[in-house]
Amino acid sequence: MISLLTPNKALETLAGNVQARRLDMGLTQAGLSSRSGVPLSTLRKFEQTGAASIEVLCKLLMVVGGLEDVVEASAPKQSDFTTIDEVLKADGKPKRKHGWRS
């Protein structure tokens, strides 16, 4: 699957989402900084550029919400197949559908 989302755009979007959650909670940057343990300068840089470590992002999401969603989104998806033999035996041709005749 091809994604049109670039890493830089994803970082900017994550930063914007965290900032929006912070503002919805009525927290200042200083308030979020003290609750999360993330230095204020790091939080400011993250909100402006999206640059932060995974640890910083996790700490921020732990306070504003969404950490469980991110962890769940990164879980591997189960395949329809468990062995290569199942893949080879699978009929990849779509079934032809027939309409009703009137």
CSV table of N, CA and C in Angstrom, one decimal:
chain,number,residue,atom,x,y,z
A,1,MET,N,0.8,-1.2,0.0
A,1,MET,CA,0.0,0.0,0.0
A,1,MET,C,0.9,1.2,0.0
A,2,ILE,N,0.6,2.2,-0.8
A,2,ILE,CA,1.4,3.4,-1.0
A,2,ILE,C,0.7,4.5,-0.2
A,3,SER,N,1.5,5.2,0.6
A,3,SER,CA,1.0,6.3,1.4
A,3,SER,C,1.4,7.6,0.9
A,4,LEU,N,0.6,8.5,0.8
A,4,LEU,CA,0.9,9.8,0.3
A,4,LEU,C,1.3,10.7,1.5
A,5,LEU,N,1.3,10.2,2.7
A,5,LEU,CA,1.7,11.0,3.9
A,5,LEU,C,3.2,10.9,4.0
A,6,THR,N,3.9,12.0,4.0
A,6,THR,CA,5.3,12.0,4.2
A,6,THR,C,5.7,12.0,5.7
A,7,PRO,N,6.9,11.6,6.0
A,7,PRO,CA,7.2,11.6,7.4
A,7,PRO,C,7.2,13.0,8.0
A,8,ASN,N,7.6,14.0,7.3
A,8,ASN,CA,7.5,15.4,7.8
A,8,ASN,C,6.1,15.8,8.0
A,9,LYS,N,5.2,15.5,7.1
A,9,LYS,CA,3.8,15.9,7.2
A,9,LYS,C,3.2,15.1,8.4
A,10,ALA,N,3.6,13.9,8.6
A,10,ALA,CA,3.0,13.1,9.7
A,10,ALA,C,3.5,13.8,11.1
A,11,LEU,N,4.7,14.2,11.1
A,11,LEU,CA,5.2,14.8,12.4
A,11,LEU,C,4.5,16.1,12.6
A,12,GLU,N,4.3,16.9,11.6
A,12,GLU,CA,3.6,18.2,11.7
A,12,GLU,C,2.1,17.9,12.2
A,13,THR,N,1.5,16.9,11.6
A,13,THR,CA,0.1,16.6,12.0
A,13,THR,C,0.1,16.1,13.5
A,14,LEU,N,1.0,15.2,13.8
A,14,LEU,CA,1.0,14.8,15.2
A,14,LEU,C,1.2,15.9,16.2
A,15,ALA,N,2.1,16.8,15.9
A,15,ALA,CA,2.3,18.0,16.7
A,15,ALA,C,1.0,18.9,16.8
A,16,GLY,N,0.4,19.1,15.7
A,16,GLY,CA,-0.9,19.8,15.7
A,16,GLY,C,-2.0,19.1,16.5
A,17,ASN,N,-2.0,17.8,16.4
A,17,ASN,CA,-3.0,17.1,17.2
A,17,ASN,C,-2.8,17.2,18.7
A,18,VAL,N,-1.5,17.0,19.1
A,18,VAL,CA,-1.2,17.1,20.5
A,18,VAL,C,-1.5,18.6,21.0
A,19,GLN,N,-1.1,19.6,20.2
A,19,GLN,CA,-1.4,20.9,20.6
A,19,GLN,C,-2.9,21.2,20.7
A,20,ALA,N,-3.7,20.6,19.8
A,20,ALA,CA,-5.2,20.8,19.8
A,20,ALA,C,-5.7,20.1,21.1
A,21,ARG,N,-5.2,18.9,21.4
A,21,ARG,CA,-5.7,18.3,22.6
A,21,ARG,C,-5.3,19.1,23.9
A,22,ARG,N,-4.1,19.6,23.9
A,22,ARG,CA,-3.7,20.4,25.0
A,22,ARG,C,-4.6,21.6,25.2
A,23,LEU,N,-4.9,22.3,24.1
A,23,LEU,CA,-5.8,23.5,24.2
A,23,LEU,C,-7.2,23.1,24.6
A,24,ASP,N,-7.7,22.0,24.1
A,24,ASP,CA,-9.0,21.5,24.5
A,24,ASP,C,-9.1,21.2,26.0
A,25,MET,N,-8.0,20.8,26.5
A,25,MET,CA,-7.9,20.5,28.0
A,25,MET,C,-7.7,21.8,28.8
A,26,GLY,N,-7.5,22.9,28.1
A,26,GLY,CA,-7.2,24.2,28.8
A,26,GLY,C,-5.8,24.3,29.4
A,27,LEU,N,-4.9,23.5,28.9
A,27,LEU,CA,-3.5,23.5,29.4
A,27,LEU,C,-2.6,24.5,28.7
A,28,THR,N,-1.8,25.2,29.4
A,28,THR,CA,-0.8,26.0,28.8
A,28,THR,C,0.4,25.0,28.4
A,29,GLN,N,1.3,25.5,27.7
A,29,GLN,CA,2.5,24.7,27.4
A,29,GLN,C,3.3,24.4,28.7
A,30,ALA,N,3.4,25.4,29.6
A,30,ALA,CA,4.0,25.2,30.8
A,30,ALA,C,3.3,24.1,31.7
A,31,GLY,N,2.0,24.1,31.6
A,31,GLY,CA,1.2,23.1,32.4
A,31,GLY,C,1.4,21.7,31.8
A,32,LEU,N,1.4,21.6,30.5
A,32,LEU,CA,1.6,20.3,29.9
A,32,LEU,C,3.1,19.8,30.2
A,33,SER,N,4.0,20.8,30.1
A,33,SER,CA,5.4,20.4,30.4
A,33,SER,C,5.6,19.9,31.8
A,34,SER,N,4.9,20.5,32.8
A,34,SER,CA,5.1,20.1,34.2
A,34,SER,C,4.4,18.7,34.4
A,35,ARG,N,3.2,18.5,33.8
A,35,ARG,CA,2.5,17.3,34.0
A,35,ARG,C,3.2,16.1,33.3
A,36,SER,N,3.8,16.4,32.2
A,36,SER,CA,4.4,15.3,31.4
A,36,SER,C,5.8,15.0,31.7
A,37,GLY,N,6.5,16.0,32.3
A,37,GLY,CA,7.9,15.8,32.6
A,37,GLY,C,8.8,16.1,31.4
A,38,VAL,N,8.2,16.7,30.3
A,38,VAL,CA,8.9,17.1,29.1
A,38,VAL,C,9.4,18.5,29.3
A,39,PRO,N,10.6,18.8,29.1
A,39,PRO,CA,11.1,20.2,29.3
A,39,PRO,C,10.3,21.2,28.4
A,40,LEU,N,10.0,22.4,28.9
A,40,LEU,CA,9.2,23.4,28.1
A,40,LEU,C,9.8,23.7,26.8
A,41,SER,N,11.1,23.8,26.7
A,41,SER,CA,11.8,24.1,25.4
A,41,SER,C,11.5,23.0,24.4
A,42,THR,N,11.5,21.7,24.9
A,42,THR,CA,11.3,20.6,24.0
A,42,THR,C,9.9,20.6,23.5
A,43,LEU,N,8.9,20.9,24.4
A,43,LEU,CA,7.5,20.9,24.0
A,43,LEU,C,7.3,22.0,23.0
A,44,ARG,N,7.9,23.2,23.2
A,44,ARG,CA,7.7,24.3,22.2
A,44,ARG,C,8.3,23.9,20.9
A,45,LYS,N,9.5,23.3,20.9
A,45,LYS,CA,10.1,22.9,19.6
A,45,LYS,C,9.2,21.8,18.9
A,46,PHE,N,8.6,20.9,19.7
A,46,PHE,CA,7.7,19.9,19.1
A,46,PHE,C,6.5,20.5,18.5
A,47,GLU,N,5.9,21.4,19.2
A,47,GLU,CA,4.7,22.1,18.7
A,47,GLU,C,5.0,22.9,17.4
A,48,GLN,N,6.1,23.4,17.3
A,48,GLN,CA,6.5,24.3,16.2
A,48,GLN,C,6.9,23.4,15.0
A,49,THR,N,7.7,22.4,15.2
A,49,THR,CA,8.3,21.7,14.1
A,49,THR,C,7.9,20.2,14.0
A,50,GLY,N,7.4,19.6,15.1
A,50,GLY,CA,7.0,18.2,15.1
A,50,GLY,C,8.2,17.4,15.5
A,51,ALA,N,9.4,18.0,15.7
A,51,ALA,CA,10.6,17.2,16.1
A,51,ALA,C,10.5,16.8,17.5
A,52,ALA,N,10.6,15.5,17.8
A,52,ALA,CA,10.6,15.0,19.2
A,52,ALA,C,10.9,13.5,19.1
A,53,SER,N,11.4,13.0,20.2
A,53,SER,CA,11.7,11.6,20.3
A,53,SER,C,10.4,10.8,20.5
A,54,ILE,N,10.4,9.5,20.4
A,54,ILE,CA,9.2,8.7,20.6
A,54,ILE,C,8.9,8.8,22.1
A,55,GLU,N,9.9,8.9,23.0
A,55,GLU,CA,9.7,9.0,24.4
A,55,GLU,C,8.9,10.2,24.7
A,56,VAL,N,9.3,11.4,24.1
A,56,VAL,CA,8.6,12.6,24.4
A,56,VAL,C,7.2,12.5,23.9
A,57,LEU,N,7.0,12.0,22.7
A,57,LEU,CA,5.6,11.9,22.2
A,57,LEU,C,4.8,11.0,23.1
A,58,CYS,N,5.3,9.9,23.6
A,58,CYS,CA,4.6,9.0,24.5
A,58,CYS,C,4.2,9.8,25.8
A,59,LYS,N,5.1,10.5,26.4
A,59,LYS,CA,4.9,11.3,27.6
A,59,LYS,C,3.8,12.3,27.4
A,60,LEU,N,3.8,13.0,26.2
A,60,LEU,CA,2.8,14.0,26.0
A,60,LEU,C,1.4,13.3,25.8
A,61,LEU,N,1.4,12.2,25.0
A,61,LEU,CA,0.1,11.5,24.8
A,61,LEU,C,-0.4,10.9,26.0
A,62,MET,N,0.4,10.6,27.0
A,62,MET,CA,0.0,10.0,28.2
A,62,MET,C,-0.9,11.0,29.0
A,63,VAL,N,-0.5,12.3,28.8
A,63,VAL,CA,-1.2,13.4,29.5
A,63,VAL,C,-2.5,13.8,28.7
A,64,VAL,N,-2.3,14.1,27.4
A,64,VAL,CA,-3.4,14.6,26.7
A,64,VAL,C,-4.4,13.5,26.1
A,65,GLY,N,-4.0,12.3,26.2
A,65,GLY,CA,-4.8,11.2,25.7
A,65,GLY,C,-4.3,10.7,24.3
A,66,GLY,N,-4.5,9.5,24.0
A,66,GLY,CA,-4.2,9.0,22.7
A,66,GLY,C,-3.1,8.0,22.7
A,67,LEU,N,-2.4,7.8,23.8
A,67,LEU,CA,-1.3,6.9,23.9
A,67,LEU,C,-1.7,5.4,23.5
A,68,GLU,N,-2.8,5.0,24.1
A,68,GLU,CA,-3.3,3.6,23.8
A,68,GLU,C,-3.6,3.5,22.3
A,69,ASP,N,-4.2,4.5,21.7
A,69,ASP,CA,-4.6,4.5,20.3
A,69,ASP,C,-3.3,4.3,19.4
A,70,VAL,N,-2.3,5.1,19.7
A,70,VAL,CA,-1.0,5.0,19.0
A,70,VAL,C,-0.4,3.6,19.1
A,71,VAL,N,-0.4,3.1,20.3
A,71,VAL,CA,0.2,1.7,20.5
A,71,VAL,C,-0.7,0.7,19.7
A,72,GLU,N,-2.0,0.8,19.8
A,72,GLU,CA,-2.8,-0.1,19.1
A,72,GLU,C,-2.7,0.0,17.6
A,73,ALA,N,-2.5,1.2,17.1
A,73,ALA,CA,-2.3,1.4,15.6
A,73,ALA,C,-1.1,0.8,15.1
A,74,SER,N,-0.1,0.7,16.0
A,74,SER,CA,1.2,0.1,15.5
A,74,SER,C,1.3,-1.4,15.6
A,75,ALA,N,0.2,-2.0,16.1
A,75,ALA,CA,0.2,-3.5,16.2
A,75,ALA,C,0.1,-4.1,14.8
A,76,PRO,N,0.8,-5.2,14.6
A,76,PRO,CA,0.8,-5.9,13.3
A,76,PRO,C,-0.6,-6.4,13.0
A,77,LYS,N,-1.0,-6.3,11.8
A,77,LYS,CA,-2.3,-6.8,11.3
A,77,LYS,C,-2.2,-8.3,11.0
A,78,GLN,N,-3.2,-9.1,11.4
A,78,GLN,CA,-3.2,-10.5,11.1
A,78,GLN,C,-3.4,-10.7,9.6
A,79,SER,N,-2.6,-11.7,9.1
A,79,SER,CA,-2.8,-12.0,7.7
A,79,SER,C,-3.9,-13.0,7.5
A,80,ASP,N,-4.4,-13.1,6.2
A,80,ASP,CA,-5.4,-14.1,5.9
A,80,ASP,C,-4.8,-15.4,5.8
A,81,PHE,N,-3.5,-15.5,5.6
A,81,PHE,CA,-2.7,-16.7,5.4
A,81,PHE,C,-1.8,-16.9,6.6
A,82,THR,N,-1.6,-18.2,6.9
A,82,THR,CA,-0.6,-18.5,7.9
A,82,THR,C,0.7,-19.2,7.4
A,83,THR,N,0.6,-19.8,6.2
A,83,THR,CA,1.7,-20.4,5.6
A,83,THR,C,1.8,-20.0,4.1
A,84,ILE,N,3.0,-20.2,3.5
A,84,ILE,CA,3.2,-19.9,2.1
A,84,ILE,C,2.3,-20.8,1.2
A,85,ASP,N,2.1,-22.0,1.7
A,85,ASP,CA,1.3,-23.0,0.9
A,85,ASP,C,-0.1,-22.5,0.8
A,86,GLU,N,-0.7,-21.8,1.8
A,86,GLU,CA,-2.0,-21.2,1.7
A,86,GLU,C,-2.0,-20.1,0.7
A,87,VAL,N,-1.0,-19.3,0.7
A,87,VAL,CA,-0.9,-18.3,-0.3
A,87,VAL,C,-0.9,-18.8,-1.7
A,88,LEU,N,-0.1,-19.9,-2.0
A,88,LEU,CA,0.0,-20.5,-3.3
A,88,LEU,C,-1.3,-21.2,-3.7
A,89,LYS,N,-2.0,-21.7,-2.8
A,89,LYS,CA,-3.2,-22.4,-3.1
A,89,LYS,C,-4.4,-21.5,-3.3
A,90,ALA,N,-4.3,-20.3,-2.8
A,90,ALA,CA,-5.4,-19.3,-2.9
A,90,ALA,C,-5.7,-19.0,-4.3
A,91,ASP,N,-7.0,-18.9,-4.6
A,91,ASP,CA,-7.4,-18.5,-6.0
A,91,ASP,C,-7.5,-17.0,-6.0
A,92,GLY,N,-6.5,-16.4,-6.7
A,92,GLY,CA,-6.5,-14.9,-6.7
A,92,GLY,C,-7.4,-14.3,-7.7
A,93,LYS,N,-8.1,-15.1,-8.5
A,93,LYS,CA,-9.0,-14.6,-9.5
A,93,LYS,C,-10.3,-14.2,-8.9
A,94,PRO,N,-10.8,-13.0,-9.2
A,94,PRO,CA,-12.1,-12.5,-8.7
A,94,PRO,C,-13.2,-13.4,-9.2
A,95,LYS,N,-14.2,-13.6,-8.4
A,95,LYS,CA,-15.4,-14.4,-8.9
A,95,LYS,C,-16.2,-13.5,-9.8
A,96,ARG,N,-16.6,-14.1,-10.9
A,96,ARG,CA,-17.4,-13.4,-11.9
A,96,ARG,C,-18.9,-13.3,-11.4
A,97,LYS,N,-19.4,-12.2,-11.4
A,97,LYS,CA,-20.8,-12.0,-10.9
A,97,LYS,C,-21.7,-11.9,-12.1
A,98,HIS,N,-22.9,-12.5,-12.0
A,98,HIS,CA,-23.8,-12.5,-13.1
A,98,HIS,C,-25.1,-11.8,-12.7
A,99,GLY,N,-25.6,-11.0,-13.5
A,99,GLY,CA,-26.9,-10.3,-13.2
A,99,GLY,C,-28.1,-11.2,-13.6
A,100,TRP,N,-29.2,-10.7,-13.1
A,100,TRP,CA,-30.5,-11.4,-13.4
A,100,TRP,C,-30.9,-11.0,-14.8
A,101,ARG,N,-31.5,-12.0,-15.5
A,101,ARG,CA,-32.1,-11.7,-16.7
A,101,ARG,C,-33.6,-11.4,-16.5
A,102,SER,N,-34.1,-10.4,-17.2
A,102,SER,CA,-35.6,-10.2,-17.1
A,102,SER,C,-36.3,-10.6,-18.3
